[in-house]
mmCIF file of C-alpha atoms in Angstrom:
data_model
loop_
_atom_site.group_PDB
_atom_site.id
_atom_site.type_symbol
_atom_site.label_atom_id
_atom_site.label_comp_id
_atom_site.label_asym_id
_atom_site.label_seq_id
_atom_site.Cartn_x
_atom_site.Cartn_y
_atom_site.Cartn_z
ATOM 1 C CA MET A 91 -0.021 0.059 -0.186
ATOM 2 C CA ASP A 92 1.449 3.378 -1.016
ATOM 3 C CA ASP A 93 1.132 6.512 0.569
ATOM 4 C CA ALA A 94 -1.434 7.701 -1.632
ATOM 5 C CA GLU A 95 -3.649 4.849 -0.743
ATOM 6 C CA ILE A 96 -3.066 5.211 3.060
ATOM 7 C CA ARG A 97 -3.980 8.992 2.668
ATOM 8 C CA GLU A 98 -7.279 8.115 0.913
ATOM 9 C CA GLN A 99 -8.039 5.454 3.393
ATOM 10 C CA LEU A 100 -7.527 7.905 6.286
ATOM 11 C CA LYS A 101 -9.564 10.394 4.411
ATOM 12 C CA GLU A 102 -12.472 7.905 4.161
ATOM 13 C CA LEU A 103 -11.960 6.919 7.869
ATOM 14 C CA GLU A 104 -12.159 10.487 9.151
ATOM 15 C CA ALA A 105 -15.316 10.961 7.287
ATOM 16 C CA GLU A 106 -16.917 8.058 8.784
ATOM 17 C CA LEU A 107 -15.554 8.919 12.276
ATOM 18 C CA VAL A 108 -17.291 12.284 11.973
ATOM 19 C CA ARG A 109 -20.568 10.500 10.944
ATOM 20 C CA LEU A 110 -20.606 8.121 13.540
ATOM 21 C CA ARG A 111 -19.690 10.626 16.249
ATOM 22 C CA GLU A 112 -22.501 12.866 15.330
ATOM 23 C CA SER A 113 -24.819 9.794 15.151
ATOM 24 C CA ALA A 114 -23.777 8.672 18.679
ATOM 25 C CA ALA A 115 -24.100 12.006 20.252
ATOM 26 C CA SER A 116 -27.638 12.294 18.605
ATOM 27 C CA ILE A 117 -28.571 9.010 20.169
ATOM 28 C CA ARG A 118 -27.158 9.997 23.625
ATOM 29 C CA ARG A 119 -28.979 13.309 23.328
ATOM 30 C CA GLU A 120 -32.241 11.457 22.599
ATOM 31 C CA ILE A 121 -31.748 9.186 25.541
ATOM 32 C CA GLY A 122 -31.445 12.347 27.721
ATOM 33 C CA GLU A 123 -34.386 13.893 26.552
ATOM 34 C CA ARG A 124 -36.541 10.914 27.130
ATOM 35 C CA TRP A 125 -36.239 11.113 30.884
ATOM 36 C CA ASP A 126 -40.018 12.179 31.253
ATOM 37 C CA ALA A 127 -41.310 10.585 27.929
ATOM 38 C CA PRO A 128 -43.581 7.490 28.006
ATOM 39 C CA THR A 129 -41.135 4.699 26.670
ATOM 40 C CA ASP A 130 -40.922 0.906 27.890
ATOM 41 C CA ALA A 131 -37.419 -0.489 29.307
ATOM 42 C CA ALA A 132 -37.076 -2.363 26.211
ATOM 43 C CA GLU A 133 -37.034 0.498 23.801
ATOM 44 C CA ILE A 134 -34.561 2.511 26.210
ATOM 45 C CA ALA A 135 -32.238 -0.478 26.260
ATOM 46 C CA MET A 136 -32.305 -0.927 22.603
ATOM 47 C CA VAL A 137 -31.128 2.965 22.174
ATOM 48 C CA ILE A 138 -28.633 2.665 24.658
ATOM 49 C CA THR A 139 -27.032 -0.337 23.112
ATOM 50 C CA ASN A 140 -27.179 1.171 19.896
ATOM 51 C CA ALA A 141 -25.173 4.192 21.125
ATOM 52 C CA GLU A 142 -22.766 1.672 22.775
ATOM 53 C CA GLN A 143 -22.263 -0.090 19.632
ATOM 54 C CA GLN A 144 -21.513 3.136 17.797
ATOM 55 C CA GLU A 145 -19.085 4.197 20.414
ATOM 56 C CA SER A 146 -17.399 0.867 20.164
ATOM 57 C CA LEU A 147 -17.015 0.920 16.414
ATOM 58 C CA ILE A 148 -15.590 4.548 16.733
ATOM 59 C CA GLU A 149 -12.837 3.082 19.013
ATOM 60 C CA THR A 150 -12.282 0.283 16.345
ATOM 61 C CA LEU A 151 -12.022 3.078 13.703
ATOM 62 C CA GLU A 152 -9.517 5.321 15.851
ATOM 63 C CA ALA A 153 -7.260 2.360 16.210
ATOM 64 C CA ARG A 154 -7.231 1.552 12.773
ATOM 65 C CA ARG A 155 -6.387 5.328 12.110
ATOM 66 C CA GLU A 156 -3.646 4.988 14.526
ATOM 67 C CA ARG A 157 -2.229 1.962 12.617
ATOM 68 C CA LEU A 158 -2.638 3.863 9.146
ATOM 69 C CA LEU A 159 -0.929 6.990 10.598
ATOM 70 C CA GLN A 160 2.142 4.816 11.931
ATOM 71 C CA LYS A 161 2.361 3.106 8.577
ATOM 72 C CA LEU A 162 2.380 6.606 6.768
ATOM 73 C CA GLY A 163 5.098 7.658 9.140
ATOM 74 C CA SER A 164 7.370 4.762 8.717
ATOM 75 C CA SER A 165 7.132 4.715 4.777
#
């Protein structure tokens, strides 16, 4: 993989991270706004699980970004 390919992957990764962070923040805001809304426990659990899954994916993508940056720095 050459530097141009790594840079392109980094660009795509950054765009995905922005999208996921915005989505996770939106879900967390939604959870916070539901404190007085009539919802059942299963629905709230599902929303929390979705937020946690997105945050886990963000961590995975951040680790990939670091590996790509290291690869770019060593080439």
